[in-house]
Amino acid sequence: MTLETSPAAERNRQFIVDVLKTVLPDTGTVLEIASGTGQHAVYAAPRLSPRVWQPSDCYRDSLNMINDWSHAEPSPNLRDPILLDVLDQPWSVETQPMTPGISAVVAINMIHIAPWRCCEALINGAQRILPPSGVLYLYGPFKERGEHTSPSNAAFDHSLKSRNHEWGIRDLEKVTLTAAARQLELIECIPMPANNLSVVFKRR
Ligand SMILES: C[S@@+](CC[C@H](N)C(=O)[O-])C[C@H]1O[C@@H](n2cnc3c(N)ncnc32)[C@H](O)[C@@H]1O
């Protein structure tokens, strides 16, 4: 079997997991939105135990890729992937609650490769499912004060918009204000390699 690989996920997974170790609640289920190939899921689960890792994606093809990875690199605290489109409401995890309960929502490289309404839906969903002190973690490139933080991010934004005019690198301030209006307070903003950020919100 050939595993689908994302070179970016291969490069960033260790840096992301190092941050997650410091910002996630100590227990509970981590719901990963937009798991893609599943490489972050199989890497994170054994390193973040005893938390449980729940991968998801909105495409069945992605679930197949995630299953392939989790069969190749199994972990007792890694759940089978679930179909979850952030635009659906309610999310399936609201009608079929998880055990242990969801304590964090993680979305890596998703909000700029989807229309803005998906970012809003992600934040709305996080507000609905997270308990007080639950964490929403976003990773990716962001604009700050309306400006790109590097020429490479500006070029990436241009290429995203040429693929889909509704995609594009998001403004950190706009994301933060949207989250604050949904009881998700910005706790930390951590610079990451290749002009990315880890952005951490906590549910009030
Ligand atoms: C660039 S990939 C990132 C995948 C993975 N997180 C990574 O970093 O390798 C973007 C992902 O967002 C997912 N996605 C796009 N729209 C979505 C939506 N409405 N709900 C859930 N996932 C979505 C895609 O299926 C894809 O897996």
PDB file of C-alpha atoms and ligand atoms in Angstrom:
ATOM      1  CA  MET A   1       0.000   0.000   0.000  1.00  0.00           C
ATOM      2  CA  THR A   2       1.293   3.484  -0.865  1.00  0.00           C
ATOM      3  CA  LEU A   3       0.613   6.106   1.760  1.00  0.00           C
ATOM      4  CA  GLU A   4      -0.425   9.573   0.564  1.00  0.00           C
ATOM      5  CA  THR A   5       2.048  12.087   1.937  1.00  0.00           C
ATOM      6  CA  SER A   6       2.010  15.817   2.378  1.00  0.00           C
ATOM      7  CA  PRO A   7       5.571  17.214   2.426  1.00  0.00           C
ATOM      8  CA  ALA A   8       4.389  20.200   4.481  1.00  0.00           C
ATOM      9  CA  ALA A   9       2.883  17.908   7.139  1.00  0.00           C
ATOM     10  CA  GLU A  10       6.130  15.942   7.222  1.00  0.00           C
ATOM     11  CA  ARG A  11       8.073  19.167   7.850  1.00  0.00           C
ATOM     12  CA  ASN A  12       5.804  20.845  10.396  1.00  0.00           C
ATOM     13  CA  ARG A  13       4.456  17.939  12.473  1.00  0.00           C
ATOM     14  CA  GLN A  14       7.180  17.933  15.120  1.00  0.00           C
ATOM     15  CA  PHE A  15       7.003  21.716  15.664  1.00  0.00           C
ATOM     16  CA  ILE A  16       3.220  21.556  15.926  1.00  0.00           C
ATOM     17  CA  VAL A  17       3.213  18.661  18.389  1.00  0.00           C
ATOM     18  CA  ASP A  18       5.841  20.416  20.528  1.00  0.00           C
ATOM     19  CA  VAL A  19       3.454  23.370  20.850  1.00  0.00           C
ATOM     20  CA  LEU A  20       0.391  21.179  21.389  1.00  0.00           C
ATOM     21  CA  LYS A  21       2.135  19.505  24.343  1.00  0.00           C
ATOM     22  CA  THR A  22       2.254  22.893  26.067  1.00  0.00           C
ATOM     23  CA  VAL A  23      -1.174  24.309  25.169  1.00  0.00           C
ATOM     24  CA  LEU A  24      -3.649  21.401  25.149  1.00  0.00           C
ATOM     25  CA  PRO A  25      -5.630  20.395  28.231  1.00  0.00           C
ATOM     26  CA  ASP A  26      -4.001  17.354  29.890  1.00  0.00           C
ATOM     27  CA  THR A  27      -6.897  14.990  29.186  1.00  0.00           C
ATOM     28  CA  GLY A  28      -9.919  14.543  26.945  1.00  0.00           C
ATOM     29  CA  THR A  29     -10.464  14.022  23.250  1.00  0.00           C
ATOM     30  CA  VAL A  30      -8.708  16.272  20.740  1.00  0.00           C
ATOM     31  CA  LEU A  31     -10.942  16.717  17.700  1.00  0.00           C
ATOM     32  CA  GLU A  32      -8.789  17.358  14.648  1.00  0.00           C
ATOM     33  CA  ILE A  33     -10.691  19.160  11.893  1.00  0.00           C
ATOM     34  CA  ALA A  34      -9.478  18.793   8.284  1.00  0.00           C
ATOM     35  CA  SER A  35      -6.996  15.982   8.989  1.00  0.00           C
ATOM     36  CA  GLY A  36      -6.094  15.627   5.287  1.00  0.00           C
ATOM     37  CA  THR A  37      -3.714  12.700   4.826  1.00  0.00           C
ATOM     38  CA  GLY A  38      -3.746  11.801   8.543  1.00  0.00           C
ATOM     39  CA  GLN A  39      -0.010  12.327   9.020  1.00  0.00           C
ATOM     40  CA  HIS A  40      -0.503  14.768  11.893  1.00  0.00           C
ATOM     41  CA  ALA A  41      -2.948  12.372  13.551  1.00  0.00           C
ATOM     42  CA  VAL A  42      -0.608   9.369  13.573  1.00  0.00           C
ATOM     43  CA  TYR A  43       2.319  11.503  14.704  1.00  0.00           C
ATOM     44  CA  ALA A  44       0.431  13.390  17.398  1.00  0.00           C
ATOM     45  CA  ALA A  45      -1.606  10.583  18.995  1.00  0.00           C
ATOM     46  CA  PRO A  46       1.232   8.568  20.613  1.00  0.00           C
ATOM     47  CA  ARG A  47       3.055  11.746  21.661  1.00  0.00           C
ATOM     48  CA  LEU A  48       0.009  13.366  23.263  1.00  0.00           C
ATOM     49  CA  SER A  49      -1.289  10.367  25.201  1.00  0.00           C
ATOM     50  CA  PRO A  50      -3.309  10.032  27.449  1.00  0.00           C
ATOM     51  CA  ARG A  51      -5.364  12.433  25.372  1.00  0.00           C
ATOM     52  CA  VAL A  52      -7.426  10.711  22.679  1.00  0.00           C
ATOM     53  CA  TRP A  53      -6.961  11.935  19.084  1.00  0.00           C
ATOM     54  CA  GLN A  54     -10.050  12.049  16.853  1.00  0.00           C
ATOM     55  CA  PRO A  55      -9.220  12.789  13.187  1.00  0.00           C
ATOM     56  CA  SER A  56     -11.873  14.037  10.766  1.00  0.00           C
ATOM     57  CA  ASP A  57     -12.272  15.485   7.296  1.00  0.00           C
ATOM     58  CA  CYS A  58     -15.082  16.549   4.996  1.00  0.00           C
ATOM     59  CA  TYR A  59     -14.013  14.197   2.164  1.00  0.00           C
ATOM     60  CA  ARG A  60     -14.362  10.407   2.119  1.00  0.00           C
ATOM     61  CA  ASP A  61     -11.109  10.160   0.146  1.00  0.00           C
ATOM     62  CA  SER A  62      -9.332  11.834   3.065  1.00  0.00           C
ATOM     63  CA  LEU A  63     -10.855   9.325   5.488  1.00  0.00           C
ATOM     64  CA  ASN A  64      -9.370   6.530   3.359  1.00  0.00           C
ATOM     65  CA  MET A  65      -5.939   8.180   3.499  1.00  0.00           C
ATOM     66  CA  ILE A  66      -6.227   8.657   7.268  1.00  0.00           C
ATOM     67  CA  ASN A  67      -7.250   5.004   7.674  1.00  0.00           C
ATOM     68  CA  ASP A  68      -4.236   3.883   5.619  1.00  0.00           C
ATOM     69  CA  TRP A  69      -1.899   5.911   7.820  1.00  0.00           C
ATOM     70  CA  SER A  70      -3.473   4.744  11.068  1.00  0.00           C
ATOM     71  CA  HIS A  71      -3.256   1.097   9.958  1.00  0.00           C
ATOM     72  CA  ALA A  72       0.432   1.619   9.109  1.00  0.00           C
ATOM     73  CA  GLU A  73       1.177   3.466  12.368  1.00  0.00           C
ATOM     74  CA  PRO A  74      -1.478   2.389  14.889  1.00  0.00           C
ATOM     75  CA  SER A  75      -1.851   3.992  18.273  1.00  0.00           C
ATOM     76  CA  PRO A  76      -4.284   2.899  21.018  1.00  0.00           C
ATOM     77  CA  ASN A  77      -5.453   6.482  21.589  1.00  0.00           C
ATOM     78  CA  LEU A  78      -6.056   7.184  17.879  1.00  0.00           C
ATOM     79  CA  ARG A  79      -9.725   6.911  16.889  1.00  0.00           C
ATOM     80  CA  ASP A  80     -11.067   5.949  13.470  1.00  0.00           C
ATOM     81  CA  PRO A  81     -11.588   9.082  11.359  1.00  0.00           C
ATOM     82  CA  ILE A  82     -15.052  10.603  11.082  1.00  0.00           C
ATOM     83  CA  LEU A  83     -16.696  12.568   8.295  1.00  0.00           C
ATOM     84  CA  LEU A  84     -17.064  16.161   9.468  1.00  0.00           C
ATOM     85  CA  ASP A  85     -17.734  19.197   7.303  1.00  0.00           C
ATOM     86  CA  VAL A  86     -17.513  22.315   9.452  1.00  0.00           C
ATOM     87  CA  LEU A  87     -20.375  23.833   7.422  1.00  0.00           C
ATOM     88  CA  ASP A  88     -22.788  21.138   8.593  1.00  0.00           C
ATOM     89  CA  GLN A  89     -24.767  21.910  11.665  1.00  0.00           C
ATOM     90  CA  PRO A  90     -24.901  20.287  14.136  1.00  0.00           C
ATOM     91  CA  TRP A  91     -21.547  18.498  13.892  1.00  0.00           C
ATOM     92  CA  SER A  92     -21.898  14.724  14.340  1.00  0.00           C
ATOM     93  CA  VAL A  93     -19.904  14.935  17.593  1.00  0.00           C
ATOM     94  CA  GLU A  94     -22.704  17.057  19.055  1.00  0.00           C
ATOM     95  CA  THR A  95     -25.359  14.404  18.494  1.00  0.00           C
ATOM     96  CA  GLN A  96     -23.024  11.459  19.288  1.00  0.00           C
ATOM     97  CA  PRO A  97     -20.871  12.780  22.149  1.00  0.00           C
ATOM     98  CA  MET A  98     -17.318  11.449  22.564  1.00  0.00           C
ATOM     99  CA  THR A  99     -15.869   9.619  25.537  1.00  0.00           C
ATOM    100  CA  PRO A 100     -13.767  11.151  26.979  1.00  0.00           C
ATOM    101  CA  GLY A 101     -15.359  14.511  26.234  1.00  0.00           C
ATOM    102  CA  ILE A 102     -13.811  16.851  23.680  1.00  0.00           C
ATOM    103  CA  SER A 103     -11.346  19.202  25.380  1.00  0.00           C
ATOM    104  CA  ALA A 104      -9.720  20.710  22.270  1.00  0.00           C
ATOM    105  CA  VAL A 105     -10.293  21.400  18.578  1.00  0.00           C
ATOM    106  CA  VAL A 106      -7.247  21.510  16.283  1.00  0.00           C
ATOM    107  CA  ALA A 107      -7.245  22.777  12.682  1.00  0.00           C
ATOM    108  CA  ILE A 108      -3.930  22.744  10.806  1.00  0.00           C
ATOM    109  CA  ASN A 109      -3.608  24.556   7.477  1.00  0.00           C
ATOM    110  CA  MET A 110      -7.336  24.697   6.886  1.00  0.00           C
ATOM    111  CA  ILE A 111      -8.810  28.184   7.185  1.00  0.00           C
ATOM    112  CA  HIS A 112      -6.888  29.696   4.253  1.00  0.00           C
ATOM    113  CA  ILE A 113      -7.680  26.739   1.944  1.00  0.00           C
ATOM    114  CA  ALA A 114     -11.432  27.101   2.396  1.00  0.00           C
ATOM    115  CA  PRO A 115     -13.883  30.000   2.084  1.00  0.00           C
ATOM    116  CA  TRP A 116     -14.082  32.472   5.003  1.00  0.00           C
ATOM    117  CA  ARG A 117     -17.459  30.999   5.982  1.00  0.00           C
ATOM    118  CA  CYS A 118     -15.606  27.760   6.861  1.00  0.00           C
ATOM    119  CA  CYS A 119     -13.424  29.672   9.338  1.00  0.00           C
ATOM    120  CA  GLU A 120     -16.578  31.161  10.869  1.00  0.00           C
ATOM    121  CA  ALA A 121     -18.222  27.718  10.967  1.00  0.00           C
ATOM    122  CA  LEU A 122     -15.114  26.238  12.608  1.00  0.00           C
ATOM    123  CA  ILE A 123     -15.163  28.902  15.308  1.00  0.00           C
ATOM    124  CA  ASN A 124     -18.940  28.555  15.791  1.00  0.00           C
ATOM    125  CA  GLY A 125     -18.560  24.785  16.145  1.00  0.00           C
ATOM    126  CA  ALA A 126     -15.715  25.175  18.622  1.00  0.00           C
ATOM    127  CA  GLN A 127     -17.892  27.498  20.686  1.00  0.00           C
ATOM    128  CA  ARG A 128     -20.703  24.916  20.699  1.00  0.00           C
ATOM    129  CA  ILE A 129     -18.633  21.852  21.597  1.00  0.00           C
ATOM    130  CA  LEU A 130     -15.823  23.097  23.849  1.00  0.00           C
ATOM    131  CA  PRO A 131     -16.258  23.142  27.629  1.00  0.00           C
ATOM    132  CA  PRO A 132     -14.993  26.117  29.666  1.00  0.00           C
ATOM    133  CA  SER A 133     -11.152  26.230  29.350  1.00  0.00           C
ATOM    134  CA  GLY A 134     -11.326  24.052  26.230  1.00  0.00           C
ATOM    135  CA  VAL A 135      -8.781  24.976  23.560  1.00  0.00           C
ATOM    136  CA  LEU A 136      -9.111  25.891  19.886  1.00  0.00           C
ATOM    137  CA  TYR A 137      -5.735  25.612  18.117  1.00  0.00           C
ATOM    138  CA  LEU A 138      -5.148  26.996  14.624  1.00  0.00           C
ATOM    139  CA  TYR A 139      -1.948  26.599  12.630  1.00  0.00           C
ATOM    140  CA  GLY A 140      -1.031  28.262   9.379  1.00  0.00           C
ATOM    141  CA  PRO A 141       0.019  31.519   7.739  1.00  0.00           C
ATOM    142  CA  PHE A 142      -1.785  34.718   8.812  1.00  0.00           C
ATOM    143  CA  LYS A 143      -1.759  38.374   7.804  1.00  0.00           C
ATOM    144  CA  GLU A 144      -1.073  40.750  10.683  1.00  0.00           C
ATOM    145  CA  ARG A 145      -2.576  44.265  10.766  1.00  0.00           C
ATOM    146  CA  GLY A 146      -3.734  43.624   7.200  1.00  0.00           C
ATOM    147  CA  GLU A 147      -0.236  42.918   5.872  1.00  0.00           C
ATOM    148  CA  HIS A 148       1.507  39.737   4.817  1.00  0.00           C
ATOM    149  CA  THR A 149       4.370  38.847   7.140  1.00  0.00           C
ATOM    150  CA  SER A 150       6.694  37.709   4.331  1.00  0.00           C
ATOM    151  CA  PRO A 151       7.020  37.863   0.526  1.00  0.00           C
ATOM    152  CA  SER A 152       6.548  34.072   0.390  1.00  0.00           C
ATOM    153  CA  ASN A 153       3.203  34.355   2.226  1.00  0.00           C
ATOM    154  CA  ALA A 154       2.126  37.102  -0.208  1.00  0.00           C
ATOM    155  CA  ALA A 155       2.987  34.826  -3.154  1.00  0.00           C
ATOM    156  CA  PHE A 156       1.188  31.893  -1.501  1.00  0.00           C
ATOM    157  CA  ASP A 157      -1.919  34.058  -0.964  1.00  0.00           C
ATOM    158  CA  HIS A 158      -1.846  35.035  -4.633  1.00  0.00           C
ATOM    159  CA  SER A 159      -1.613  31.384  -5.718  1.00  0.00           C
ATOM    160  CA  LEU A 160      -4.446  30.365  -3.346  1.00  0.00           C
ATOM    161  CA  LYS A 161      -6.741  33.073  -4.771  1.00  0.00           C
ATOM    162  CA  SER A 162      -5.894  32.063  -8.324  1.00  0.00           C
ATOM    163  CA  ARG A 163      -7.059  28.519  -7.482  1.00  0.00           C
ATOM    164  CA  ASN A 164     -10.226  29.698  -5.719  1.00  0.00           C
ATOM    165  CA  HIS A 165     -11.155  33.346  -5.249  1.00  0.00           C
ATOM    166  CA  GLU A 166     -12.773  32.508  -1.873  1.00  0.00           C
ATOM    167  CA  TRP A 167      -9.498  31.116  -0.461  1.00  0.00           C
ATOM    168  CA  GLY A 168      -6.724  33.211   0.988  1.00  0.00           C
ATOM    169  CA  ILE A 169      -4.538  33.909   3.988  1.00  0.00           C
ATOM    170  CA  ARG A 170      -6.692  35.249   6.826  1.00  0.00           C
ATOM    171  CA  ASP A 171      -6.180  38.346   8.956  1.00  0.00           C
ATOM    172  CA  LEU A 172      -5.171  37.391  12.468  1.00  0.00           C
ATOM    173  CA  GLU A 173      -7.141  40.340  13.869  1.00  0.00           C
ATOM    174  CA  LYS A 174     -10.328  39.332  12.000  1.00  0.00           C
ATOM    175  CA  VAL A 175     -10.018  35.722  13.173  1.00  0.00           C
ATOM    176  CA  THR A 176      -9.343  36.874  16.740  1.00  0.00           C
ATOM    177  CA  LEU A 177     -12.353  39.232  16.761  1.00  0.00           C
ATOM    178  CA  THR A 178     -14.589  36.513  15.312  1.00  0.00           C
ATOM    179  CA  ALA A 179     -13.430  34.108  18.012  1.00  0.00           C
ATOM    180  CA  ALA A 180     -13.797  36.692  20.811  1.00  0.00           C
ATOM    181  CA  ALA A 181     -17.420  37.223  19.781  1.00  0.00           C
ATOM    182  CA  ARG A 182     -17.927  33.463  20.316  1.00  0.00           C
ATOM    183  CA  GLN A 183     -16.406  33.314  23.811  1.00  0.00           C
ATOM    184  CA  LEU A 184     -13.018  32.129  22.515  1.00  0.00           C
ATOM    185  CA  GLU A 185     -10.273  34.289  23.960  1.00  0.00           C
ATOM    186  CA  LEU A 186      -6.849  34.579  22.317  1.00  0.00           C
ATOM    187  CA  ILE A 187      -4.314  33.101  24.741  1.00  0.00           C
ATOM    188  CA  GLU A 188      -1.134  32.748  22.726  1.00  0.00           C
ATOM    189  CA  CYS A 189       0.239  33.436  19.298  1.00  0.00           C
ATOM    190  CA  ILE A 190       3.444  31.505  18.692  1.00  0.00           C
ATOM    191  CA  PRO A 191       5.725  32.118  15.688  1.00  0.00           C
ATOM    192  CA  MET A 192       6.457  28.885  13.825  1.00  0.00           C
ATOM    193  CA  PRO A 193       8.919  27.972  11.060  1.00  0.00           C
ATOM    194  CA  ALA A 194       8.245  29.132   7.488  1.00  0.00           C
ATOM    195  CA  ASN A 195       6.247  32.224   8.526  1.00  0.00           C
ATOM    196  CA  ASN A 196       3.407  30.287  10.110  1.00  0.00           C
ATOM    197  CA  LEU A 197       1.706  30.846  13.462  1.00  0.00           C
ATOM    198  CA  SER A 198       0.246  28.678  16.171  1.00  0.00           C
ATOM    199  CA  VAL A 199      -2.827  30.578  17.394  1.00  0.00           C
ATOM    200  CA  VAL A 200      -4.378  29.369  20.630  1.00  0.00           C
ATOM    201  CA  PHE A 201      -7.830  30.299  21.946  1.00  0.00           C
ATOM    202  CA  LYS A 202      -9.440  29.287  25.215  1.00  0.00           C
ATOM    203  CA  ARG A 203     -13.202  28.904  25.720  1.00  0.00           C
ATOM    204  CA  ARG A 204     -14.553  31.209  28.414  1.00  0.00           C
TER     205      ARG A 204
HETATM  206  C1  LIG B   1      -4.330  21.931   3.004  1.00  0.00           C
HETATM  207  S1  LIG B   1      -5.288  20.632   3.587  1.00  0.00           S
HETATM  208  C2  LIG B   1      -4.611  20.434   5.222  1.00  0.00           C
HETATM  209  C3  LIG B   1      -4.671  19.023   5.692  1.00  0.00           C
HETATM  210  C4  LIG B   1      -3.909  18.742   6.987  1.00  0.00           C
HETATM  211  N1  LIG B   1      -4.494  19.419   8.112  1.00  0.00           N
HETATM  212  C5  LIG B   1      -2.460  19.117   6.843  1.00  0.00           C
HETATM  213  O1  LIG B   1      -2.043  20.138   7.383  1.00  0.00           O
HETATM  214  O2  LIG B   1      -1.743  18.369   6.158  1.00  0.00           O
HETATM  215  C6  LIG B   1      -6.864  21.356   3.890  1.00  0.00           C
HETATM  216  C7  LIG B   1      -7.884  20.384   4.432  1.00  0.00           C
HETATM  217  O3  LIG B   1      -9.082  21.106   4.739  1.00  0.00           O
HETATM  218  C8  LIG B   1     -10.162  20.231   4.506  1.00  0.00           C
HETATM  219  N2  LIG B   1     -11.397  21.010   4.426  1.00  0.00           N
HETATM  220  C9  LIG B   1     -11.712  21.923   3.485  1.00  0.00           C
HETATM  221  N3  LIG B   1     -12.959  22.391   3.692  1.00  0.00           N
HETATM  222  C10 LIG B   1     -13.425  21.778   4.807  1.00  0.00           C
HETATM  223  C11 LIG B   1     -14.656  21.821   5.512  1.00  0.00           C
HETATM  224  N4  LIG B   1     -15.669  22.582   5.088  1.00  0.00           N
HETATM  225  N5  LIG B   1     -14.801  21.047   6.626  1.00  0.00           N
HETATM  226  C12 LIG B   1     -13.795  20.245   7.036  1.00  0.00           C
HETATM  227  N6  LIG B   1     -12.611  20.148   6.388  1.00  0.00           N
HETATM  228  C13 LIG B   1     -12.426  20.896   5.287  1.00  0.00           C
HETATM  229  C14 LIG B   1      -9.760  19.528   3.216  1.00  0.00           C
HETATM  230  O4  LIG B   1     -10.472  18.358   2.997  1.00  0.00           O
HETATM  231  C15 LIG B   1      -8.282  19.281   3.468  1.00  0.00           C
HETATM  232  O5  LIG B   1      -8.065  18.027   4.093  1.00  0.00           O
END
